[in-house]
Coordinates of C-alpha atoms in Angstrom, one line a residue:
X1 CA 24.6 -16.7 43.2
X2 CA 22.6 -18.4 46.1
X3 CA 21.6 -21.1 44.0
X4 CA 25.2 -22.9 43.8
X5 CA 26.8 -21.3 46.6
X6 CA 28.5 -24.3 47.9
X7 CA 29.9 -24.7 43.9
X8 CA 31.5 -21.3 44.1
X9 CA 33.0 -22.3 47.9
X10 CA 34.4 -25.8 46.2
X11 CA 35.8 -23.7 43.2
X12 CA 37.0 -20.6 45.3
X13 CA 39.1 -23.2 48.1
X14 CA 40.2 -25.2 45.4
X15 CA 41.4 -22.1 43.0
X16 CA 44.0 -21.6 46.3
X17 CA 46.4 -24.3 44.2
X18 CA 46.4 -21.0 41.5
X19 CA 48.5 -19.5 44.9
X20 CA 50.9 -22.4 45.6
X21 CA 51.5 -22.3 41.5
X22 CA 51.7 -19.0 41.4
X23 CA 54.1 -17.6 43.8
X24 CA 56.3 -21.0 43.5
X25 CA 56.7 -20.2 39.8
X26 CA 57.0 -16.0 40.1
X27 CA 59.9 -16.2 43.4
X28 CA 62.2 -18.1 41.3
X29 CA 62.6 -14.9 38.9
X30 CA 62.8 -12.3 42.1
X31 CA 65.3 -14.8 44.1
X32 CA 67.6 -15.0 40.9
X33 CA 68.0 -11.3 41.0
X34 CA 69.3 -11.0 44.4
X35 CA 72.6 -10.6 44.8
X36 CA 72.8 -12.6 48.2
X37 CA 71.8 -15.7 46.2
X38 CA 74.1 -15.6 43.3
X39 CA 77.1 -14.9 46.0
X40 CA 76.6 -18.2 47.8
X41 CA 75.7 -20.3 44.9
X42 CA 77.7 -19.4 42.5
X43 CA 80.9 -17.7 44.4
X44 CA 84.2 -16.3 42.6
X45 CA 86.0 -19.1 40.4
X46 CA 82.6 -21.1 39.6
X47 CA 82.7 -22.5 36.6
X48 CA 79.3 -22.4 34.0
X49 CA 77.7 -20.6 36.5
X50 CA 75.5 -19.4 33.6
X51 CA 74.5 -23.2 33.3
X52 CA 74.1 -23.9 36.7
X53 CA 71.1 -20.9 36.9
X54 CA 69.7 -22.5 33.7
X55 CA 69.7 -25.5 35.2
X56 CA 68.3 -24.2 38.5
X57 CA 65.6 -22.9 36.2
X58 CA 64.8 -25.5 34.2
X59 CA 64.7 -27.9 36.4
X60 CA 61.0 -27.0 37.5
X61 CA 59.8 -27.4 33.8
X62 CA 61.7 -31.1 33.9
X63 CA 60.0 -32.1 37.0
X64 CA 56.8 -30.2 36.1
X65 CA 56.6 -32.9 32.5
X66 CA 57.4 -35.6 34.8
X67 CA 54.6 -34.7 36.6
X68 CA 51.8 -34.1 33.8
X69 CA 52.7 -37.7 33.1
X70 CA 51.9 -39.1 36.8
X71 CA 49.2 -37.0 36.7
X72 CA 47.1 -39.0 34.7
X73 CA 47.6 -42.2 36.0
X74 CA 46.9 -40.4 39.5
X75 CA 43.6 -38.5 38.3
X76 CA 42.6 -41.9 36.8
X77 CA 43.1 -44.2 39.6
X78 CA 43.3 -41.6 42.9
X79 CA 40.7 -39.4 41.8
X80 CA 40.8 -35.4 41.3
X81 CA 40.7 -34.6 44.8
X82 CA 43.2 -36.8 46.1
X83 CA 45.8 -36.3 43.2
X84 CA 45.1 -32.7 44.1
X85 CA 46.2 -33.3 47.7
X86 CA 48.9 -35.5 46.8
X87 CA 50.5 -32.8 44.9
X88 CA 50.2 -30.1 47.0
X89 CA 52.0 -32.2 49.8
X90 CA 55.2 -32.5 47.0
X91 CA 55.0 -28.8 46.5
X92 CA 55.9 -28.9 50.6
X93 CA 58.4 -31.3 50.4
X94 CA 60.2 -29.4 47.4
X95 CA 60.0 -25.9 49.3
X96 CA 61.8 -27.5 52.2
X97 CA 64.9 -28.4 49.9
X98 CA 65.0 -24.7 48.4
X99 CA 64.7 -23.1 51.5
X100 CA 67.3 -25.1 53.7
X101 CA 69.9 -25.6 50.2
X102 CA 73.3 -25.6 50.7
X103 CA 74.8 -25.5 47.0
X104 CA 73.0 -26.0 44.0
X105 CA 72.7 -29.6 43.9
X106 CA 69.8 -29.1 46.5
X107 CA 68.8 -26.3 44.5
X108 CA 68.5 -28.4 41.9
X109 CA 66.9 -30.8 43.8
X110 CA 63.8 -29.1 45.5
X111 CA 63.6 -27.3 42.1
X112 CA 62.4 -31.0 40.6
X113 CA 60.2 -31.6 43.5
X114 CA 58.4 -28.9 43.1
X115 CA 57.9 -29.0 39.2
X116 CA 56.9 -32.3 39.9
X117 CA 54.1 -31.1 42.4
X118 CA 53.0 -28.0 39.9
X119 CA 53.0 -30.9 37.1
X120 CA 50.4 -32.9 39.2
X121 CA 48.5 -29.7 40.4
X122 CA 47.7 -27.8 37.7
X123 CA 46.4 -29.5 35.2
X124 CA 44.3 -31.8 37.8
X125 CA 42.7 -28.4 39.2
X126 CA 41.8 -27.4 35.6
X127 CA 40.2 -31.3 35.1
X128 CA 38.4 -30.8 38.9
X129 CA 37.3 -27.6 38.2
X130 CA 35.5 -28.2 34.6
X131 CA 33.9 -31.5 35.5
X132 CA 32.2 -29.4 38.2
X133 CA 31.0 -26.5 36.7
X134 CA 28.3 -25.9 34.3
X135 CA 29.1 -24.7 31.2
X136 CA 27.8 -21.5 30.6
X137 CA 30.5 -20.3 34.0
X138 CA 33.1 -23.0 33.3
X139 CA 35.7 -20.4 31.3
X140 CA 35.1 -17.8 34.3
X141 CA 35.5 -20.6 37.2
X142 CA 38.4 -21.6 35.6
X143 CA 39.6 -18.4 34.6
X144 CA 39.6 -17.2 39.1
X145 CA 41.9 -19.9 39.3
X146 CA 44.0 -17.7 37.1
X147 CA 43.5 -15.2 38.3
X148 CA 44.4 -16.2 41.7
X149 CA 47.2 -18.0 40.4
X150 CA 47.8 -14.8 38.6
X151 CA 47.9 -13.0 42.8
X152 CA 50.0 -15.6 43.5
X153 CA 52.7 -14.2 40.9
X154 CA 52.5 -10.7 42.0
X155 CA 52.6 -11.5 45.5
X156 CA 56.3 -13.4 44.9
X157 CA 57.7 -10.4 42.7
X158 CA 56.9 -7.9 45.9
X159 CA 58.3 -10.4 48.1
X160 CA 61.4 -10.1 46.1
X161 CA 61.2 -6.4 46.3
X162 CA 60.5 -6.2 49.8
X163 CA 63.6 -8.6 50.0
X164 CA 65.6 -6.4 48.6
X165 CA 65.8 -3.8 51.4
X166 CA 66.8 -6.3 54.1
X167 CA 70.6 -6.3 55.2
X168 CA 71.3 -10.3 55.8
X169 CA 72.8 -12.7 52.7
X170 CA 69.6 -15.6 54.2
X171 CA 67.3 -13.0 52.8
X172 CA 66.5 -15.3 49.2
X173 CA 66.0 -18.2 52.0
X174 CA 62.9 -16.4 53.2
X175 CA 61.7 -15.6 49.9
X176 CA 61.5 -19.4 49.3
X177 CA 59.7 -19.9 52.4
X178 CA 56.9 -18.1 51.3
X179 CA 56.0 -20.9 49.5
X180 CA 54.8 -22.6 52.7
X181 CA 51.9 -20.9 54.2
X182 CA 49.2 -20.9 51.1
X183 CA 50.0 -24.7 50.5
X184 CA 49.5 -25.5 53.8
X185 CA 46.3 -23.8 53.7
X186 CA 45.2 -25.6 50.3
X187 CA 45.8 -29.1 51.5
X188 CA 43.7 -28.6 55.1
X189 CA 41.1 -27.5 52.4
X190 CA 41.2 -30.4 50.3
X191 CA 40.2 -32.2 53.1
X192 CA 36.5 -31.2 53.1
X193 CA 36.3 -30.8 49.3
X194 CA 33.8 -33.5 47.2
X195 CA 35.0 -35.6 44.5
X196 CA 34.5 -34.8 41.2
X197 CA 30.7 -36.5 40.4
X198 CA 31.9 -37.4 37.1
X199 CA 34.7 -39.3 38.3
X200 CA 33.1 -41.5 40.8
X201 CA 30.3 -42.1 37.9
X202 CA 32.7 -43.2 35.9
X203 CA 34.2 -46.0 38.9
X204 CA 30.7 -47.0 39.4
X205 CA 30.2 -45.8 42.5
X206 CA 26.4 -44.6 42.4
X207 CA 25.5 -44.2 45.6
X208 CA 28.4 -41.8 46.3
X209 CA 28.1 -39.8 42.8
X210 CA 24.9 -39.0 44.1
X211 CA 26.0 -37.9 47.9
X212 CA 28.6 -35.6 45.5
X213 CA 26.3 -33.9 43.3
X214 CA 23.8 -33.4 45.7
X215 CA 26.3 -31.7 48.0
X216 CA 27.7 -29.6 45.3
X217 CA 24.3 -28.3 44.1
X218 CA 22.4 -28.2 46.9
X219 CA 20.7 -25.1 46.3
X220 CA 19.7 -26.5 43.1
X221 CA 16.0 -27.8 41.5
X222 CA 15.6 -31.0 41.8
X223 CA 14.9 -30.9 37.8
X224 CA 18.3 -29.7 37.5
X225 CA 20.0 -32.2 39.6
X226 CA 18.4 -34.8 37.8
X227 CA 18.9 -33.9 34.6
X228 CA 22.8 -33.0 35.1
X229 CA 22.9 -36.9 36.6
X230 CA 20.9 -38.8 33.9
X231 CA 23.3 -36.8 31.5
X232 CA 26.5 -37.6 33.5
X233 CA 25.4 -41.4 34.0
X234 CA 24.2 -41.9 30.4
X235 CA 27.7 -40.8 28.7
X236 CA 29.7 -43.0 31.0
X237 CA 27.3 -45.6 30.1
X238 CA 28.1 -45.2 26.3
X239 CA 31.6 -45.0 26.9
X240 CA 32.0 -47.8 29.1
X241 CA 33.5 -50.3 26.9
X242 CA 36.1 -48.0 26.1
X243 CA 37.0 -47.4 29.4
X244 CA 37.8 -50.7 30.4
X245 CA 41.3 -51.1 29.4
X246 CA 41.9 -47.9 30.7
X247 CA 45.7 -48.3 32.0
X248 CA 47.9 -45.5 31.6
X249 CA 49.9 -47.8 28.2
X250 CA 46.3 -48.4 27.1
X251 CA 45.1 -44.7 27.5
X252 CA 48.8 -43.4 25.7
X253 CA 48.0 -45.8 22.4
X254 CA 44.2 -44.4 22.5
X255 CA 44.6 -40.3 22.7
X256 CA 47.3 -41.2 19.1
X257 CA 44.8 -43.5 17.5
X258 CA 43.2 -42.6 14.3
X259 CA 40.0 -41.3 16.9
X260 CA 41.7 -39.5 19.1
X261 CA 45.1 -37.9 17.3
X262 CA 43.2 -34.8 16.5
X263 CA 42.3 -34.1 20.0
X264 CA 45.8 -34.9 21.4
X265 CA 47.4 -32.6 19.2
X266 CA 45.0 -29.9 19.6
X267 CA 45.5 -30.1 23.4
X268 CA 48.7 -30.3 22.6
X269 CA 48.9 -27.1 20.8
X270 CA 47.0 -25.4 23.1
X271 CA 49.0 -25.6 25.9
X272 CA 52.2 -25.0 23.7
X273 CA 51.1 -21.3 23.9
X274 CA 52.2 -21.0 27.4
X275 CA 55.8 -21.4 26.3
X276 CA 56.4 -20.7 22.2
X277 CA 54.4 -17.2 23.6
X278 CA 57.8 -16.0 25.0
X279 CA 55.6 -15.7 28.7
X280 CA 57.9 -18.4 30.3
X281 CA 61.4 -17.0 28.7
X282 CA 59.8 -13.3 29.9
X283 CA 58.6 -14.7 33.4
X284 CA 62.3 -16.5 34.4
X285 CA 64.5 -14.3 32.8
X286 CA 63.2 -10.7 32.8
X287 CA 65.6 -9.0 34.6
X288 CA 68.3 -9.9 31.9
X289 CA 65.6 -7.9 29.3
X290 CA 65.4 -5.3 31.8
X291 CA 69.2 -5.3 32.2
X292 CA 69.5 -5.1 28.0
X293 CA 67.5 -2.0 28.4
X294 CA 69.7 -0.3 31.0
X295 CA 68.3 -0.9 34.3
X296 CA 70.3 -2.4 37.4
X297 CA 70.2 -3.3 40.9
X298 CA 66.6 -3.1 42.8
X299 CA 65.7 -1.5 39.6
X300 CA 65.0 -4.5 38.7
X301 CA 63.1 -6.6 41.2
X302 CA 60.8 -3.5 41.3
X303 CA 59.6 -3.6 37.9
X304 CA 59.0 -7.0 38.3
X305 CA 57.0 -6.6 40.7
X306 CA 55.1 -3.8 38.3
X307 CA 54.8 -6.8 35.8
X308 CA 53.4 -9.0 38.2
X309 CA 50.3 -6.6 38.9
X310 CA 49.6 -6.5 35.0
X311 CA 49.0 -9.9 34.9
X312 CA 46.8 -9.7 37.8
X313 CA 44.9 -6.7 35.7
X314 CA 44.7 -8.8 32.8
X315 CA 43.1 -12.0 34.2
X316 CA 40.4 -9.2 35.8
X317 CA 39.9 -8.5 32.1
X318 CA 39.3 -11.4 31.1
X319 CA 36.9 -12.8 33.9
X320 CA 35.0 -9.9 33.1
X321 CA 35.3 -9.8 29.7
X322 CA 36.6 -12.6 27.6
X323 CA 35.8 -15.8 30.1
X324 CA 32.5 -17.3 28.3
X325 CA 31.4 -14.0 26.7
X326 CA 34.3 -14.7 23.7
X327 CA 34.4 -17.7 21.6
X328 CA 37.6 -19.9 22.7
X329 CA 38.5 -19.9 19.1
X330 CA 38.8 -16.3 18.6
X331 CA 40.2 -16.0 22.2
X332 CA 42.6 -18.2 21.2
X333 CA 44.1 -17.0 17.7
X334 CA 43.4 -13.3 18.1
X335 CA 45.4 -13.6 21.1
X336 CA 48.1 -14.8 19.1
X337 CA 48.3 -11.6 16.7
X338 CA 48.2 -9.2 19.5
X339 CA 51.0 -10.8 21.5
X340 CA 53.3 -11.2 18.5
X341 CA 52.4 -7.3 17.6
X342 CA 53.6 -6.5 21.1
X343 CA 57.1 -8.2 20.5
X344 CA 57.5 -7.0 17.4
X345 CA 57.4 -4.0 19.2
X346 CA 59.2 -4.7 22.3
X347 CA 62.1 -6.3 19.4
X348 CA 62.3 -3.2 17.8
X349 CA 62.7 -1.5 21.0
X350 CA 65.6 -3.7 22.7
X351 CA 67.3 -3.1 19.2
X352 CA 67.0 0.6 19.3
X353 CA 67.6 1.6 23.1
X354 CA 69.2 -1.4 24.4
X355 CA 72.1 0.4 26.1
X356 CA 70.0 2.0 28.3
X357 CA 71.5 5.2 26.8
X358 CA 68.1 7.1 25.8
X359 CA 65.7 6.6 29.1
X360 CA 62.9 7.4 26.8
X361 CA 63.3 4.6 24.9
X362 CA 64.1 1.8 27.8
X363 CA 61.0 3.1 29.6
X364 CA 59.0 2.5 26.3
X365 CA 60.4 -1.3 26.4
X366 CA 59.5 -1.6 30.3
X367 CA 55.9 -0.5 29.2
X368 CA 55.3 -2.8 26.5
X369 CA 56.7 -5.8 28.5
X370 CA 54.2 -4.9 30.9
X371 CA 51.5 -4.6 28.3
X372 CA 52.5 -7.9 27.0
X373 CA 51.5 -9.6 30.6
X374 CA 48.4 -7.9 31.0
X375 CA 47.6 -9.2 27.8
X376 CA 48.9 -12.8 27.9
X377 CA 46.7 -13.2 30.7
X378 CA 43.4 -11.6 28.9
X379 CA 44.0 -14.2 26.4
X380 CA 45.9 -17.2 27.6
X381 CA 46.4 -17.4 31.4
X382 CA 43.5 -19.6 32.1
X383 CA 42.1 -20.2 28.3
X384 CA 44.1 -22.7 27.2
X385 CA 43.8 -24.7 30.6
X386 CA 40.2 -24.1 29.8
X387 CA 40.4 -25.7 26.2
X388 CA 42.8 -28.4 27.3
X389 CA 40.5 -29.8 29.5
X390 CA 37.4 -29.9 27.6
X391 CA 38.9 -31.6 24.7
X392 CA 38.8 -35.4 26.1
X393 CA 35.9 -37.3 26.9
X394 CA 35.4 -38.5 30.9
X395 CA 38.2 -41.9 30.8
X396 CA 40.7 -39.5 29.3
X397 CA 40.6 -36.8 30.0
X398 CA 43.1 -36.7 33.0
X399 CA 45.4 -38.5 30.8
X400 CA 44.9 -36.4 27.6
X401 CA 45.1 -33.0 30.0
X402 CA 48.5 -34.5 31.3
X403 CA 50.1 -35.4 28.4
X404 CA 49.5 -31.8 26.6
X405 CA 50.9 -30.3 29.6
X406 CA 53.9 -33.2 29.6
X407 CA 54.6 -31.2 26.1
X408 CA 54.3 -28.2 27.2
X409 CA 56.7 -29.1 30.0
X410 CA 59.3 -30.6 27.5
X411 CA 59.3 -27.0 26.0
X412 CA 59.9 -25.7 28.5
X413 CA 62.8 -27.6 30.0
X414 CA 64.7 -26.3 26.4
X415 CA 63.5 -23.0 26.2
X416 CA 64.6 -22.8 30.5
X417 CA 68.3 -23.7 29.2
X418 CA 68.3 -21.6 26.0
X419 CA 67.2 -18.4 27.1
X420 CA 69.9 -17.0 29.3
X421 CA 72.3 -17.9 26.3
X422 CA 69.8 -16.6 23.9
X423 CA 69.7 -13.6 24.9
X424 CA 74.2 -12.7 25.6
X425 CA 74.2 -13.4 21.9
X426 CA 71.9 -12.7 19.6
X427 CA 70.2 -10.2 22.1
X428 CA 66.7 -8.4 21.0
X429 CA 66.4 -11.0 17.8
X430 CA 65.9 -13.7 20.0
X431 CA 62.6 -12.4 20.3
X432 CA 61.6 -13.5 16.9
X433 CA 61.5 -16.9 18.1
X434 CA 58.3 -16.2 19.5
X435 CA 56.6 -14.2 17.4
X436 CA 56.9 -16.9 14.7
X437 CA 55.6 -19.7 16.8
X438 CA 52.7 -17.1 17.3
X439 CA 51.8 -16.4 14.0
X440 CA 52.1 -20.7 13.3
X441 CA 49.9 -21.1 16.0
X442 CA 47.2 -18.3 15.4
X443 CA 46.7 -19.8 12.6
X444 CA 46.7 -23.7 13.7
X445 CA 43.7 -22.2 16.0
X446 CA 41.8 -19.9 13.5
X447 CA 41.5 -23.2 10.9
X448 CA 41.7 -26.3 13.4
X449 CA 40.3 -25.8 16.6
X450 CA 37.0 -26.7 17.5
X451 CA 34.3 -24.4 19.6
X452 CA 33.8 -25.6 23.3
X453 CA 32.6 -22.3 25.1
X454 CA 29.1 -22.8 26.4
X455 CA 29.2 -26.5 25.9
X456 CA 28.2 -29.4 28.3
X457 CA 31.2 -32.1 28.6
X458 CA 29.3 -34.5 27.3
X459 CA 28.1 -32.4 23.8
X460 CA 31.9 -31.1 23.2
X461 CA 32.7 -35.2 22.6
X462 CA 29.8 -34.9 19.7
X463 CA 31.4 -32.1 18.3
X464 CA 34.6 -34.3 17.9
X465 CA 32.3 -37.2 16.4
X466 CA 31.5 -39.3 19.3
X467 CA 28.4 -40.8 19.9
X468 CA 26.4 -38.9 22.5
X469 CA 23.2 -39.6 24.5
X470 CA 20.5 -38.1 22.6
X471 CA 17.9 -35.6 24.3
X472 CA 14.9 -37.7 24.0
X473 CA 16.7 -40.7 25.8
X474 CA 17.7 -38.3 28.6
X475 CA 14.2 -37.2 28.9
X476 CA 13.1 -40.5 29.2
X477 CA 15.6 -41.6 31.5
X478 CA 14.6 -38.6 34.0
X479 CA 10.9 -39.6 34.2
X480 CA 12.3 -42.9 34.6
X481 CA 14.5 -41.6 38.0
X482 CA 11.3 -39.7 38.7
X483 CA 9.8 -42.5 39.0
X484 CA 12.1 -44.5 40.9
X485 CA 12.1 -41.9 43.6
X486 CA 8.6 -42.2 43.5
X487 CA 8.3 -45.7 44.2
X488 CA 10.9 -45.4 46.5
X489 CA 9.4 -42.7 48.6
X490 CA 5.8 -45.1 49.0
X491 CA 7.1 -47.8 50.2
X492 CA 9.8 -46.2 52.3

């Protein structure tokens, strides 16, 4: 561990965004349920009030596909660690309008601010992160920023619990405000973080992409830091003609040519777990699946605080378990079955005990909603953020991250305004929705996707068919920077 401390201080500061994503996603679902917010937004005589919260809802996955677009034009021409910044400072701005709303136009408004801002932030934390780590650790480095975005969750659902007891209709307005203090804390840590080496490599700025991976692995042998920069340099070497019409038009036409169409829609795919799972329909809108099976009032906001904490116990699991010790394939499709086995299950259930007449039964649906977040995050949380990334070589990757979570966004804008429908009339079946797209994508993974887990960045690309710098060269080109340094060193 001594050996890359400073990596593991870059990764743990920046992993804080997991926070600002997490609780700003998780207190929408706890502030819904209070009473004292429904009474001033939607008071007696409103009309679609049911489309007003769907739209209240939804309006974060809107802004957060906006968002996955910008961010590649911002990780391209800002860099990861100022796009990073950048967004965290919207994710401000957009808690400001929630917490001080006066109807649900402003609702609506800081609602899109903030989707924007998570848009940005997490797919450019899961870019920053991968290009730094090395990739025997880069699932399990990725995988603490889910698991602190993961805290971040379980943290708002107690909030909204803790809410619950106080005696004041502002309480939901200082449940939103808690989404202040851990963003704050994020961007003053940005601040001292390096740029990504690969990123300043690829802008031909040499002198700087060695300040940056000499700070980040300090600790390291010198054979190590040379070899990770001759490797590094010699892949944005080969792609460099490539990379010089890279514009954000440019980069769109590239990931959907005949090269790059597989990788687009395999990133693609990935991230479309995160939605066609049922986790985002579950996350928004379970208290109406706690209300089909019989529970009320601060019932409610308490097991959803319960179901928080199992997503917490699940990334745990899967840092010390699944994270780089599992293939992502098998991650990926056996994660799949299992989830569509647990809402089966849960379907079955909701069907069965639904009117909350036979406690037995409702408390056997609470449980298996539970097990399906503690197991959403074993196999999804942080895996396909994980996958997504790797996928693209260095000029697209930012692009080719954001536009698989602009899909993923775009899902979930219609599955935001569906659900609460969804689920007043056709109740428990609604739930076979998602265990269909489970089963198509299982198997899309199983047959299609490629193997990236203990990979370098540069060796996934040959997987995919690119042309790679070969080990001999690298070899030759580190004596060669040996003996630069050399010369260098005598007549300095």
């Amino acid at each position: 561990m001594q050996a890359h401390l400073r990596l593991l201080l870059c990764v743990a500061a920046i992993s804080l965004g997991g926070a600002v994503i997490g609780i700003d996603t998780g207190i929408i679902a706890t502030v819904i349920a209070q009473d004292s917010f429904n009474d001033f937004m939607f008071p007696p005589g409103t009309k679609n009030a049911s489309s007003l919260l769907g739209a209240i809802v939804a309006m974060s996955s809107t802004g957060s596909a906006v968002g996955s677009l910008l961010c590649g034009l911002t990780l391209e021409k800002l860099g990861r660690k100022y796009t990073i910044m950048i967004s965290t400072l919207f994710t401000i701005v957009g808690a400001v309008f929630q917490t001080a709303a006066n109807g649900v136009a402003m609702m609506i408004v800081g609602r899109l601010i903030c989707g924007i801002a998570l848009g940005i932030l997490s797919p450019s934390i899961s870019v920053y992160i991968s290009e730094l780590a090395r990739p025997q650790e880069r699932g399990r480095f990725i995988g603490a920023f889910g698991l602190i975005m993961s805290i971040g969750f379980c943290v708002a659902n107690w909030i909204g619990y803790a809410c619950s007891f106080a005696n004041t209709s502002k309480i939901w307005r200082l449940e939103l405000a808690m989404q202040f203090p851990v963003a704050v804390v994020l961007l003053i840590f940005c601040i001292f973080l390096p740029e990504s080496p690969r990123w300043l490599a690829e802008k031909n700025r040499p002198e700087k992409f060695e300040a940056s991976i000499r700070r980040i692995y300090a600790s390291e042998p010198e054979e190590v830091i040379l070899k990770l920069q001759v490797e590094i340099q010699s892949q944005i070497a080969i792609e460099a003609a490539e990379r010089e019409n890279a514009t954000l038009g440019h980069a769109l036409i590239e990931l959907f040519s005949k090269k790059f169409i597989r990788r687009t829609a395999l990133a693609i795919a990935v991230m479309q777990v995160g939605i066609l799972s049922g986790s985002l329909a579950i996350q928004n809108y379970q208290s109406l699946m706690y209300k089909a099976l019989g529970f009320n009032g601060q019932e409610l906001l308490l097991i959803s605080g319960c179901y928080g904490f199992m997503g917490v116990v699940g990334q745990v699991i899967n840092l010390a378990g699944v994270s780089d010790k599992w293939p992502r394939v098998r991650t990926m499709w056996v994660g799949c079955i299992v989830l569509a086995a647990m809402l089966s299950i849960l379907a079955a259930l909701s069907k069965e005990y639904g009117s909350g007449q036979n406690i037995v039964g409702a408390r056997a649906g609470v449980a298996f909603i539970f097990i399906y977040s503690a197991l959403y995050a074993v196999f999804f949380n942080s895996t396909l953020y994980t996958v997504a990334a790797e996928m693209f070589p260095q000029h697209l990757r930012g692009y080719g991250t954001g536009v698989a979570a602009f899909c993923q966004g775009v899902s979930g804008i219609w599955i935001g305004q569906v659900t609460p429908f969804a689920f007043d009339a056709i109740t428990w079946k609604y739930y076979f929705v998602f265990i269909g797209s489970l089963l198509a994508l299982g198997a899309l993974y199983a047959f299609f996707l490629v193997e990236t887990n203990n990979v370098s960045l540069e060796e996934i690309a040959g997987r995919f068919g690119d042309h790679v710098v070969s080990a001999d060269k690298v070899d030759s080109a580190i004596v060669e920077k040996r003996g630069e340094q050399t010369t260098e060193h005598l007549e300095g």
